Amino acid sequence: VHDLAIGPYQGKETGETALFRSVQASLKEGDIVLGDRCFCTFFGIAGLNQKGVDILFRMHQRRIFDFRRGHVLGVEDHLTTWTKPARPDWMDEATYEAMPETIQVRELRIKVGQSGYRDQSLVLVTTLLDPVLYPKKKVGELYLKRWHVELDLRSIKCVLQMEVLRCKTHDMVVKEIWVHLLAYNLIRGVIVKAASAHGKEPRNVSFKGALQTMTAFLPAWREADPSERKRLMKVMLEAIAAHEVGDRPGRSEPRVLKRRPKPQKLMTEPRETTRNRLQAKVLR
């Protein structure tokens, strides 16, 4: 995780696109941004283009496309020009005037061909325009790696238990989030070290397995002499590399919850208020 945007849970300028604009300063020329269809807007693409950042987004569901028009590069693969729309409410006049009148993008359709995906074909938009440098197949493979973002969020929220934030003040909530991300980056760094030492891809090493292994080695680290730590590190990295993610081609899992919530009512007030109210009933 390189950067983070935190905002209120509701209200104006709290959506994904607004929060993304607040972290664009951390992007540098030559980067490629992968994103879902909500990011596929004229101003989002044009703003990143001005920074020298390329994009690869899924086509927005409200945009009309026609592969018979524009400069055809191949089957369902062409270059086309988008025209600047009217100024949105969130953009000031000066920024709007600085935007180009048109942008050239590449639109292409890829076949997923893998069970478990809801959509078996996807229409993508990218600024990687050269079909020789960026073949259609490679562009499609790159976009499918966007799913790693969802898996990483699952690791942070579920494996590292950041699903429920326990702090009460704004400053402490921000600190709690950053501590979780710091722990995530440290674990990922150890995974990279373990994978490179044993000739494996870091993405093929289990994040949860790495965390469990590091936790199991903690007592040994506390008691080890400085002269033993090099050997202990070697043994730990070997154990982490042994936890590989299973190769499960064509895996299909239902999007449902297996565990049912308990029938108790939800708490909609502070616990102390609820406790005092229950105690008042007892005293009566």
PDB file of C-alpha atoms in Angstrom:
ATOM      1  CA  VAL A   1       0.000   0.000   0.000  1.00  0.00           C
ATOM      2  CA  HIS A   2       1.595   3.278  -1.152  1.00  0.00           C
ATOM      3  CA  ASP A   3      -1.092   5.807  -0.252  1.00  0.00           C
ATOM      4  CA  LEU A   4      -4.495   6.084   1.360  1.00  0.00           C
ATOM      5  CA  ALA A   5      -7.504   8.390   1.212  1.00  0.00           C
ATOM      6  CA  ILE A   6      -9.822   8.678   4.212  1.00  0.00           C
ATOM      7  CA  GLY A   7     -13.137  10.522   4.112  1.00  0.00           C
ATOM      8  CA  PRO A   8     -16.575  10.713   5.753  1.00  0.00           C
ATOM      9  CA  TYR A   9     -18.878   7.756   5.176  1.00  0.00           C
ATOM     10  CA  GLN A  10     -21.525   9.929   3.499  1.00  0.00           C
ATOM     11  CA  GLY A  11     -22.024  13.333   1.864  1.00  0.00           C
ATOM     12  CA  LYS A  12     -20.500  15.123  -1.110  1.00  0.00           C
ATOM     13  CA  GLU A  13     -17.013  14.286  -2.355  1.00  0.00           C
ATOM     14  CA  THR A  14     -16.915  11.000  -0.406  1.00  0.00           C
ATOM     15  CA  GLY A  15     -17.195   8.572  -3.332  1.00  0.00           C
ATOM     16  CA  GLU A  16     -14.390   6.444  -4.741  1.00  0.00           C
ATOM     17  CA  THR A  17     -13.612   8.847  -7.595  1.00  0.00           C
ATOM     18  CA  ALA A  18     -13.413  11.880  -5.274  1.00  0.00           C
ATOM     19  CA  LEU A  19     -11.146  10.044  -2.826  1.00  0.00           C
ATOM     20  CA  PHE A  20      -8.979   8.837  -5.713  1.00  0.00           C
ATOM     21  CA  ARG A  21      -8.415  12.418  -6.868  1.00  0.00           C
ATOM     22  CA  SER A  22      -6.996  13.223  -3.442  1.00  0.00           C
ATOM     23  CA  VAL A  23      -4.197  10.625  -3.789  1.00  0.00           C
ATOM     24  CA  GLN A  24      -3.265  11.243  -7.436  1.00  0.00           C
ATOM     25  CA  ALA A  25      -0.273  13.314  -6.334  1.00  0.00           C
ATOM     26  CA  SER A  26       1.451  10.068  -5.294  1.00  0.00           C
ATOM     27  CA  LEU A  27       1.319   8.768  -8.880  1.00  0.00           C
ATOM     28  CA  LYS A  28       4.314   9.385 -11.107  1.00  0.00           C
ATOM     29  CA  GLU A  29       4.917   9.449 -14.841  1.00  0.00           C
ATOM     30  CA  GLY A  30       4.931   5.987 -16.384  1.00  0.00           C
ATOM     31  CA  ASP A  31       2.540   4.445 -13.853  1.00  0.00           C
ATOM     32  CA  ILE A  32      -0.475   2.457 -15.051  1.00  0.00           C
ATOM     33  CA  VAL A  33      -3.734   2.735 -13.092  1.00  0.00           C
ATOM     34  CA  LEU A  34      -6.125  -0.226 -13.116  1.00  0.00           C
ATOM     35  CA  GLY A  35      -9.682   0.584 -12.144  1.00  0.00           C
ATOM     36  CA  ASP A  36     -13.275  -0.528 -12.276  1.00  0.00           C
ATOM     37  CA  ARG A  37     -15.871   1.114 -14.478  1.00  0.00           C
ATOM     38  CA  CYS A  38     -16.734   3.906 -12.009  1.00  0.00           C
ATOM     39  CA  PHE A  39     -13.322   5.499 -12.763  1.00  0.00           C
ATOM     40  CA  CYS A  40     -13.879   5.441 -16.535  1.00  0.00           C
ATOM     41  CA  THR A  41     -14.735   9.116 -17.069  1.00  0.00           C
ATOM     42  CA  PHE A  42     -13.395  11.731 -19.480  1.00  0.00           C
ATOM     43  CA  PHE A  43     -12.030  13.996 -16.743  1.00  0.00           C
ATOM     44  CA  GLY A  44     -10.514  11.119 -14.782  1.00  0.00           C
ATOM     45  CA  ILE A  45      -8.614   9.871 -17.827  1.00  0.00           C
ATOM     46  CA  ALA A  46      -7.649  13.353 -19.055  1.00  0.00           C
ATOM     47  CA  GLY A  47      -6.339  14.371 -15.619  1.00  0.00           C
ATOM     48  CA  LEU A  48      -4.120  11.297 -15.392  1.00  0.00           C
ATOM     49  CA  ASN A  49      -2.928  11.787 -18.979  1.00  0.00           C
ATOM     50  CA  GLN A  50      -1.695  15.255 -18.068  1.00  0.00           C
ATOM     51  CA  LYS A  51       0.502  13.640 -15.407  1.00  0.00           C
ATOM     52  CA  GLY A  52       1.882  11.092 -17.897  1.00  0.00           C
ATOM     53  CA  VAL A  53      -0.017   8.261 -16.191  1.00  0.00           C
ATOM     54  CA  ASP A  54      -1.676   5.588 -18.331  1.00  0.00           C
ATOM     55  CA  ILE A  55      -4.991   3.943 -17.446  1.00  0.00           C
ATOM     56  CA  LEU A  56      -6.756   0.644 -17.969  1.00  0.00           C
ATOM     57  CA  PHE A  57     -10.407   0.785 -16.898  1.00  0.00           C
ATOM     58  CA  ARG A  58     -13.517  -1.180 -17.585  1.00  0.00           C
ATOM     59  CA  MET A  59     -15.961   0.680 -19.844  1.00  0.00           C
ATOM     60  CA  HIS A  60     -18.577   2.672 -17.928  1.00  0.00           C
ATOM     61  CA  GLN A  61     -22.016   1.130 -18.297  1.00  0.00           C
ATOM     62  CA  ARG A  62     -23.582   4.397 -19.534  1.00  0.00           C
ATOM     63  CA  ARG A  63     -21.080   5.100 -22.299  1.00  0.00           C
ATOM     64  CA  ILE A  64     -22.002   4.048 -25.836  1.00  0.00           C
ATOM     65  CA  PHE A  65     -19.270   2.439 -27.953  1.00  0.00           C
ATOM     66  CA  ASP A  66     -19.125   1.142 -31.528  1.00  0.00           C
ATOM     67  CA  PHE A  67     -16.161  -0.966 -32.713  1.00  0.00           C
ATOM     68  CA  ARG A  68     -17.058  -0.232 -36.350  1.00  0.00           C
ATOM     69  CA  ARG A  69     -15.952   3.390 -35.958  1.00  0.00           C
ATOM     70  CA  GLY A  70     -12.582   5.001 -35.324  1.00  0.00           C
ATOM     71  CA  HIS A  71      -9.251   3.489 -36.305  1.00  0.00           C
ATOM     72  CA  VAL A  72      -9.642  -0.287 -36.263  1.00  0.00           C
ATOM     73  CA  LEU A  73      -6.681  -2.176 -34.756  1.00  0.00           C
ATOM     74  CA  GLY A  74      -8.213  -5.653 -34.817  1.00  0.00           C
ATOM     75  CA  VAL A  75     -11.328  -7.591 -33.971  1.00  0.00           C
ATOM     76  CA  GLU A  76     -13.254  -5.536 -31.390  1.00  0.00           C
ATOM     77  CA  ASP A  77     -10.195  -3.370 -30.849  1.00  0.00           C
ATOM     78  CA  HIS A  78     -10.001   0.244 -32.074  1.00  0.00           C
ATOM     79  CA  LEU A  79      -8.825   3.777 -31.350  1.00  0.00           C
ATOM     80  CA  THR A  80     -11.468   6.430 -30.855  1.00  0.00           C
ATOM     81  CA  THR A  81     -11.769  10.035 -29.701  1.00  0.00           C
ATOM     82  CA  TRP A  82     -13.749  11.234 -26.705  1.00  0.00           C
ATOM     83  CA  THR A  83     -15.024  14.820 -26.566  1.00  0.00           C
ATOM     84  CA  LYS A  84     -15.006  16.930 -23.415  1.00  0.00           C
ATOM     85  CA  PRO A  85     -18.462  17.016 -21.791  1.00  0.00           C
ATOM     86  CA  ALA A  86     -20.027  19.882 -19.832  1.00  0.00           C
ATOM     87  CA  ARG A  87     -18.341  21.013 -16.634  1.00  0.00           C
ATOM     88  CA  PRO A  88     -19.433  18.942 -13.612  1.00  0.00           C
ATOM     89  CA  ASP A  89     -20.430  20.677 -10.369  1.00  0.00           C
ATOM     90  CA  TRP A  90     -17.358  19.490  -8.454  1.00  0.00           C
ATOM     91  CA  MET A  91     -14.863  20.975 -10.955  1.00  0.00           C
ATOM     92  CA  ASP A  92     -13.900  24.663 -10.900  1.00  0.00           C
ATOM     93  CA  GLU A  93     -13.804  26.737 -14.070  1.00  0.00           C
ATOM     94  CA  ALA A  94     -10.010  27.023 -14.234  1.00  0.00           C
ATOM     95  CA  THR A  95      -9.522  23.254 -14.024  1.00  0.00           C
ATOM     96  CA  TYR A  96     -12.198  22.709 -16.638  1.00  0.00           C
ATOM     97  CA  GLU A  97     -10.544  25.138 -19.057  1.00  0.00           C
ATOM     98  CA  ALA A  98      -7.194  23.387 -18.565  1.00  0.00           C
ATOM     99  CA  MET A  99      -8.666  20.072 -19.696  1.00  0.00           C
ATOM    100  CA  PRO A 100      -8.154  19.102 -23.366  1.00  0.00           C
ATOM    101  CA  GLU A 101     -11.106  19.287 -25.733  1.00  0.00           C
ATOM    102  CA  THR A 102     -10.589  15.678 -26.835  1.00  0.00           C
ATOM    103  CA  ILE A 103      -8.651  12.605 -25.739  1.00  0.00           C
ATOM    104  CA  GLN A 104      -7.719   9.532 -27.757  1.00  0.00           C
ATOM    105  CA  VAL A 105      -8.390   6.181 -26.118  1.00  0.00           C
ATOM    106  CA  ARG A 106      -8.334   2.561 -27.104  1.00  0.00           C
ATOM    107  CA  GLU A 107     -11.471   0.473 -26.652  1.00  0.00           C
ATOM    108  CA  LEU A 108     -11.335  -3.325 -26.806  1.00  0.00           C
ATOM    109  CA  ARG A 109     -13.368  -6.339 -25.786  1.00  0.00           C
ATOM    110  CA  ILE A 110     -11.750  -9.332 -24.089  1.00  0.00           C
ATOM    111  CA  LYS A 111     -13.114 -12.813 -23.462  1.00  0.00           C
ATOM    112  CA  VAL A 112     -12.680 -14.023 -19.888  1.00  0.00           C
ATOM    113  CA  GLY A 113     -13.363 -17.702 -20.560  1.00  0.00           C
ATOM    114  CA  GLN A 114     -13.073 -18.697 -16.911  1.00  0.00           C
ATOM    115  CA  SER A 115     -15.808 -20.142 -14.734  1.00  0.00           C
ATOM    116  CA  GLY A 116     -16.583 -18.218 -11.579  1.00  0.00           C
ATOM    117  CA  TYR A 117     -16.654 -14.814 -13.327  1.00  0.00           C
ATOM    118  CA  ARG A 118     -20.057 -13.195 -13.601  1.00  0.00           C
ATOM    119  CA  ASP A 119     -19.179 -11.625 -16.964  1.00  0.00           C
ATOM    120  CA  GLN A 120     -17.537 -13.734 -19.627  1.00  0.00           C
ATOM    121  CA  SER A 121     -16.615 -10.705 -21.762  1.00  0.00           C
ATOM    122  CA  LEU A 122     -15.424  -7.247 -20.732  1.00  0.00           C
ATOM    123  CA  VAL A 123     -15.092  -3.991 -22.687  1.00  0.00           C
ATOM    124  CA  LEU A 124     -11.976  -2.095 -21.594  1.00  0.00           C
ATOM    125  CA  VAL A 125     -10.705   1.440 -22.116  1.00  0.00           C
ATOM    126  CA  THR A 126      -6.994   2.221 -22.045  1.00  0.00           C
ATOM    127  CA  THR A 127      -4.425   4.821 -23.060  1.00  0.00           C
ATOM    128  CA  LEU A 128      -1.971   2.044 -23.979  1.00  0.00           C
ATOM    129  CA  LEU A 129      -2.603   2.754 -27.645  1.00  0.00           C
ATOM    130  CA  ASP A 130       0.136   0.837 -29.472  1.00  0.00           C
ATOM    131  CA  PRO A 131      -1.162  -2.658 -30.371  1.00  0.00           C
ATOM    132  CA  VAL A 132       2.391  -3.883 -31.016  1.00  0.00           C
ATOM    133  CA  LEU A 133       3.799  -2.819 -27.644  1.00  0.00           C
ATOM    134  CA  TYR A 134       0.559  -3.689 -25.869  1.00  0.00           C
ATOM    135  CA  PRO A 135      -1.165  -6.643 -27.586  1.00  0.00           C
ATOM    136  CA  LYS A 136      -4.836  -7.129 -26.862  1.00  0.00           C
ATOM    137  CA  LYS A 137      -4.238 -10.409 -25.025  1.00  0.00           C
ATOM    138  CA  LYS A 138      -1.634  -8.863 -22.716  1.00  0.00           C
ATOM    139  CA  VAL A 139      -3.890  -5.888 -21.981  1.00  0.00           C
ATOM    140  CA  GLY A 140      -6.683  -8.269 -21.011  1.00  0.00           C
ATOM    141  CA  GLU A 141      -4.381 -10.300 -18.763  1.00  0.00           C
ATOM    142  CA  LEU A 142      -3.225  -7.108 -17.066  1.00  0.00           C
ATOM    143  CA  TYR A 143      -6.772  -5.966 -16.332  1.00  0.00           C
ATOM    144  CA  LEU A 144      -7.735  -9.320 -14.809  1.00  0.00           C
ATOM    145  CA  LYS A 145      -4.961  -8.760 -12.256  1.00  0.00           C
ATOM    146  CA  ARG A 146      -7.093  -5.938 -10.851  1.00  0.00           C
ATOM    147  CA  TRP A 147      -8.864  -8.651  -8.874  1.00  0.00           C
ATOM    148  CA  HIS A 148      -5.785  -8.793  -6.631  1.00  0.00           C
ATOM    149  CA  VAL A 149      -7.004  -5.491  -5.174  1.00  0.00           C
ATOM    150  CA  GLU A 150     -10.144  -7.208  -3.859  1.00  0.00           C
ATOM    151  CA  LEU A 151      -8.075 -10.057  -2.427  1.00  0.00           C
ATOM    152  CA  ASP A 152      -5.710  -7.597  -0.751  1.00  0.00           C
ATOM    153  CA  LEU A 153      -8.645  -5.767   0.821  1.00  0.00           C
ATOM    154  CA  ARG A 154      -9.904  -9.104   2.125  1.00  0.00           C
ATOM    155  CA  SER A 155      -6.483  -9.777   3.665  1.00  0.00           C
ATOM    156  CA  ILE A 156      -6.459  -6.379   5.367  1.00  0.00           C
ATOM    157  CA  LYS A 157     -10.046  -6.460   6.595  1.00  0.00           C
ATOM    158  CA  CYS A 158     -10.487 -10.140   7.462  1.00  0.00           C
ATOM    159  CA  VAL A 159      -7.047 -11.665   8.083  1.00  0.00           C
ATOM    160  CA  LEU A 160      -5.693  -8.582   9.888  1.00  0.00           C
ATOM    161  CA  GLN A 161      -9.127  -7.993  11.486  1.00  0.00           C
ATOM    162  CA  MET A 162      -9.592  -4.382  10.376  1.00  0.00           C
ATOM    163  CA  GLU A 163     -13.218  -5.141   9.543  1.00  0.00           C
ATOM    164  CA  VAL A 164     -14.360  -3.304  12.687  1.00  0.00           C
ATOM    165  CA  LEU A 165     -12.481  -0.207  13.869  1.00  0.00           C
ATOM    166  CA  ARG A 166     -12.417   0.020  17.657  1.00  0.00           C
ATOM    167  CA  CYS A 167     -11.104   3.535  18.300  1.00  0.00           C
ATOM    168  CA  LYS A 168     -13.540   6.351  19.071  1.00  0.00           C
ATOM    169  CA  THR A 169     -11.843   9.609  18.044  1.00  0.00           C
ATOM    170  CA  HIS A 170     -10.978  10.692  14.516  1.00  0.00           C
ATOM    171  CA  ASP A 171      -7.224  10.864  15.137  1.00  0.00           C
ATOM    172  CA  MET A 172      -7.109   7.436  16.742  1.00  0.00           C
ATOM    173  CA  VAL A 173      -9.198   5.861  13.948  1.00  0.00           C
ATOM    174  CA  VAL A 174      -6.758   7.242  11.372  1.00  0.00           C
ATOM    175  CA  LYS A 175      -3.838   5.913  13.422  1.00  0.00           C
ATOM    176  CA  GLU A 176      -5.538   2.503  13.743  1.00  0.00           C
ATOM    177  CA  ILE A 177      -5.985   2.264   9.974  1.00  0.00           C
ATOM    178  CA  TRP A 178      -2.365   3.217   9.275  1.00  0.00           C
ATOM    179  CA  VAL A 179      -1.047   0.697  11.822  1.00  0.00           C
ATOM    180  CA  HIS A 180      -2.987  -2.070  10.055  1.00  0.00           C
ATOM    181  CA  LEU A 181      -1.561  -0.983   6.693  1.00  0.00           C
ATOM    182  CA  LEU A 182       1.942  -0.824   8.154  1.00  0.00           C
ATOM    183  CA  ALA A 183       1.554  -4.406   9.390  1.00  0.00           C
ATOM    184  CA  TYR A 184       0.215  -5.433   5.979  1.00  0.00           C
ATOM    185  CA  ASN A 185       3.196  -3.919   4.149  1.00  0.00           C
ATOM    186  CA  LEU A 186       5.662  -5.542   6.550  1.00  0.00           C
ATOM    187  CA  ILE A 187       4.093  -8.969   6.036  1.00  0.00           C
ATOM    188  CA  ARG A 188       4.096  -8.471   2.258  1.00  0.00           C
ATOM    189  CA  GLY A 189       7.760  -7.506   2.447  1.00  0.00           C
ATOM    190  CA  VAL A 190       8.600 -10.728   4.294  1.00  0.00           C
ATOM    191  CA  ILE A 191       6.597 -12.696   1.707  1.00  0.00           C
ATOM    192  CA  VAL A 192       8.607 -11.125  -1.127  1.00  0.00           C
ATOM    193  CA  LYS A 193      11.842 -12.005   0.651  1.00  0.00           C
ATOM    194  CA  ALA A 194      10.705 -15.599   1.235  1.00  0.00           C
ATOM    195  CA  ALA A 195       9.482 -16.024  -2.351  1.00  0.00           C
ATOM    196  CA  SER A 196      12.661 -14.629  -3.914  1.00  0.00           C
ATOM    197  CA  ALA A 197      14.833 -16.862  -1.702  1.00  0.00           C
ATOM    198  CA  HIS A 198      12.998 -19.972  -2.892  1.00  0.00           C
ATOM    199  CA  GLY A 199      12.288 -19.116  -6.540  1.00  0.00           C
ATOM    200  CA  LYS A 200       8.559 -18.511  -6.192  1.00  0.00           C
ATOM    201  CA  GLU A 201       6.145 -15.758  -7.176  1.00  0.00           C
ATOM    202  CA  PRO A 202       5.124 -13.607  -4.168  1.00  0.00           C
ATOM    203  CA  ARG A 203       1.475 -13.784  -5.233  1.00  0.00           C
ATOM    204  CA  ASN A 204       1.620 -17.584  -4.960  1.00  0.00           C
ATOM    205  CA  VAL A 205       2.550 -17.427  -1.254  1.00  0.00           C
ATOM    206  CA  SER A 206      -0.351 -17.390   1.198  1.00  0.00           C
ATOM    207  CA  PHE A 207      -0.760 -14.131   3.141  1.00  0.00           C
ATOM    208  CA  LYS A 208      -2.627 -15.843   5.987  1.00  0.00           C
ATOM    209  CA  GLY A 209      -0.047 -18.642   6.089  1.00  0.00           C
ATOM    210  CA  ALA A 210       2.747 -16.070   6.320  1.00  0.00           C
ATOM    211  CA  LEU A 211       1.030 -14.277   9.194  1.00  0.00           C
ATOM    212  CA  GLN A 212       0.468 -17.535  11.082  1.00  0.00           C
ATOM    213  CA  THR A 213       4.083 -18.587  10.556  1.00  0.00           C
ATOM    214  CA  MET A 214       5.469 -15.250  11.752  1.00  0.00           C
ATOM    215  CA  THR A 215       3.216 -15.392  14.821  1.00  0.00           C
ATOM    216  CA  ALA A 216       4.371 -18.942  15.588  1.00  0.00           C
ATOM    217  CA  PHE A 217       8.035 -17.865  15.384  1.00  0.00           C
ATOM    218  CA  LEU A 218       7.609 -14.929  17.805  1.00  0.00           C
ATOM    219  CA  PRO A 219       8.563 -16.865  20.980  1.00  0.00           C
ATOM    220  CA  ALA A 220      11.690 -18.204  19.275  1.00  0.00           C
ATOM    221  CA  TRP A 221      12.675 -14.687  18.151  1.00  0.00           C
ATOM    222  CA  ARG A 222      12.336 -13.384  21.717  1.00  0.00           C
ATOM    223  CA  GLU A 223      14.613 -16.077  23.163  1.00  0.00           C
ATOM    224  CA  ALA A 224      17.119 -16.318  20.297  1.00  0.00           C
ATOM    225  CA  ASP A 225      20.648 -14.998  20.704  1.00  0.00           C
ATOM    226  CA  PRO A 226      21.874 -12.504  18.075  1.00  0.00           C
ATOM    227  CA  SER A 227      24.133 -15.226  16.651  1.00  0.00           C
ATOM    228  CA  GLU A 228      21.133 -17.520  16.053  1.00  0.00           C
ATOM    229  CA  ARG A 229      18.832 -14.990  14.363  1.00  0.00           C
ATOM    230  CA  LYS A 230      20.307 -15.415  10.885  1.00  0.00           C
ATOM    231  CA  ARG A 231      19.604 -19.159  10.979  1.00  0.00           C
ATOM    232  CA  LEU A 232      16.166 -18.526  12.473  1.00  0.00           C
ATOM    233  CA  MET A 233      15.323 -16.083   9.679  1.00  0.00           C
ATOM    234  CA  LYS A 234      16.331 -18.666   7.071  1.00  0.00           C
ATOM    235  CA  VAL A 235      14.105 -21.318   8.672  1.00  0.00           C
ATOM    236  CA  MET A 236      11.166 -18.901   8.955  1.00  0.00           C
ATOM    237  CA  LEU A 237      11.415 -17.795   5.306  1.00  0.00           C
ATOM    238  CA  GLU A 238      11.509 -21.427   4.228  1.00  0.00           C
ATOM    239  CA  ALA A 239       8.368 -22.137   6.258  1.00  0.00           C
ATOM    240  CA  ILE A 240       6.585 -19.104   4.792  1.00  0.00           C
ATOM    241  CA  ALA A 241       7.481 -20.087   1.224  1.00  0.00           C
ATOM    242  CA  ALA A 242       6.019 -23.542   1.869  1.00  0.00           C
ATOM    243  CA  HIS A 243       2.544 -22.012   2.351  1.00  0.00           C
ATOM    244  CA  GLU A 244       1.549 -21.729  -1.313  1.00  0.00           C
ATOM    245  CA  VAL A 245      -1.852 -20.649  -2.540  1.00  0.00           C
ATOM    246  CA  GLY A 246      -3.615 -23.634  -4.084  1.00  0.00           C
ATOM    247  CA  ASP A 247      -3.787 -23.889  -7.866  1.00  0.00           C
ATOM    248  CA  ARG A 248      -7.540 -24.021  -8.414  1.00  0.00           C
ATOM    249  CA  PRO A 249      -8.294 -23.424 -12.116  1.00  0.00           C
ATOM    250  CA  GLY A 250     -11.926 -22.857 -12.946  1.00  0.00           C
ATOM    251  CA  ARG A 251     -12.876 -22.363  -9.308  1.00  0.00           C
ATOM    252  CA  SER A 252     -16.428 -21.103  -8.855  1.00  0.00           C
ATOM    253  CA  GLU A 253     -17.750 -19.977  -5.483  1.00  0.00           C
ATOM    254  CA  PRO A 254     -21.243 -18.607  -4.702  1.00  0.00           C
ATOM    255  CA  ARG A 255     -21.481 -15.019  -3.429  1.00  0.00           C
ATOM    256  CA  VAL A 256     -23.454 -15.874  -0.301  1.00  0.00           C
ATOM    257  CA  LEU A 257     -22.858 -15.897   3.441  1.00  0.00           C
ATOM    258  CA  LYS A 258     -22.510 -19.321   4.999  1.00  0.00           C
ATOM    259  CA  ARG A 259     -22.800 -18.212   8.609  1.00  0.00           C
ATOM    260  CA  ARG A 260     -26.139 -16.731   9.586  1.00  0.00           C
ATOM    261  CA  PRO A 261     -26.207 -13.696  11.879  1.00  0.00           C
ATOM    262  CA  LYS A 262     -27.426 -14.272  15.412  1.00  0.00           C
ATOM    263  CA  PRO A 263     -31.081 -13.334  16.070  1.00  0.00           C
ATOM    264  CA  GLN A 264     -30.290 -10.661  18.687  1.00  0.00           C
ATOM    265  CA  LYS A 265     -31.268  -7.083  17.944  1.00  0.00           C
ATOM    266  CA  LEU A 266     -28.587  -4.642  16.816  1.00  0.00           C
ATOM    267  CA  MET A 267     -27.196  -2.129  19.304  1.00  0.00           C
ATOM    268  CA  THR A 268     -28.162   1.358  18.104  1.00  0.00           C
ATOM    269  CA  GLU A 269     -26.927   3.376  21.097  1.00  0.00           C
ATOM    270  CA  PRO A 270     -23.797   3.495  23.285  1.00  0.00           C
ATOM    271  CA  ARG A 271     -23.311   0.394  25.405  1.00  0.00           C
ATOM    272  CA  GLU A 272     -23.248   2.448  28.624  1.00  0.00           C
ATOM    273  CA  THR A 273     -26.662   3.948  27.801  1.00  0.00           C
ATOM    274  CA  THR A 274     -28.103   0.505  27.174  1.00  0.00           C
ATOM    275  CA  ARG A 275     -26.572  -0.866  30.391  1.00  0.00           C
ATOM    276  CA  ASN A 276     -27.953   2.024  32.484  1.00  0.00           C
ATOM    277  CA  ARG A 277     -31.416   1.556  31.003  1.00  0.00           C
ATOM    278  CA  LEU A 278     -31.381  -2.165  31.811  1.00  0.00           C
ATOM    279  CA  GLN A 279     -30.179  -1.512  35.355  1.00  0.00           C
ATOM    280  CA  ALA A 280     -32.937   1.060  35.857  1.00  0.00           C
ATOM    281  CA  LYS A 281     -35.509  -1.566  34.931  1.00  0.00           C
ATOM    282  CA  VAL A 282     -34.049  -3.993  37.506  1.00  0.00           C
ATOM    283  CA  LEU A 283     -34.173  -1.372  40.284  1.00  0.00           C
ATOM    284  CA  ARG A 284     -37.849  -0.794  39.650  1.00  0.00           C
TER     285      ARG A 284
END
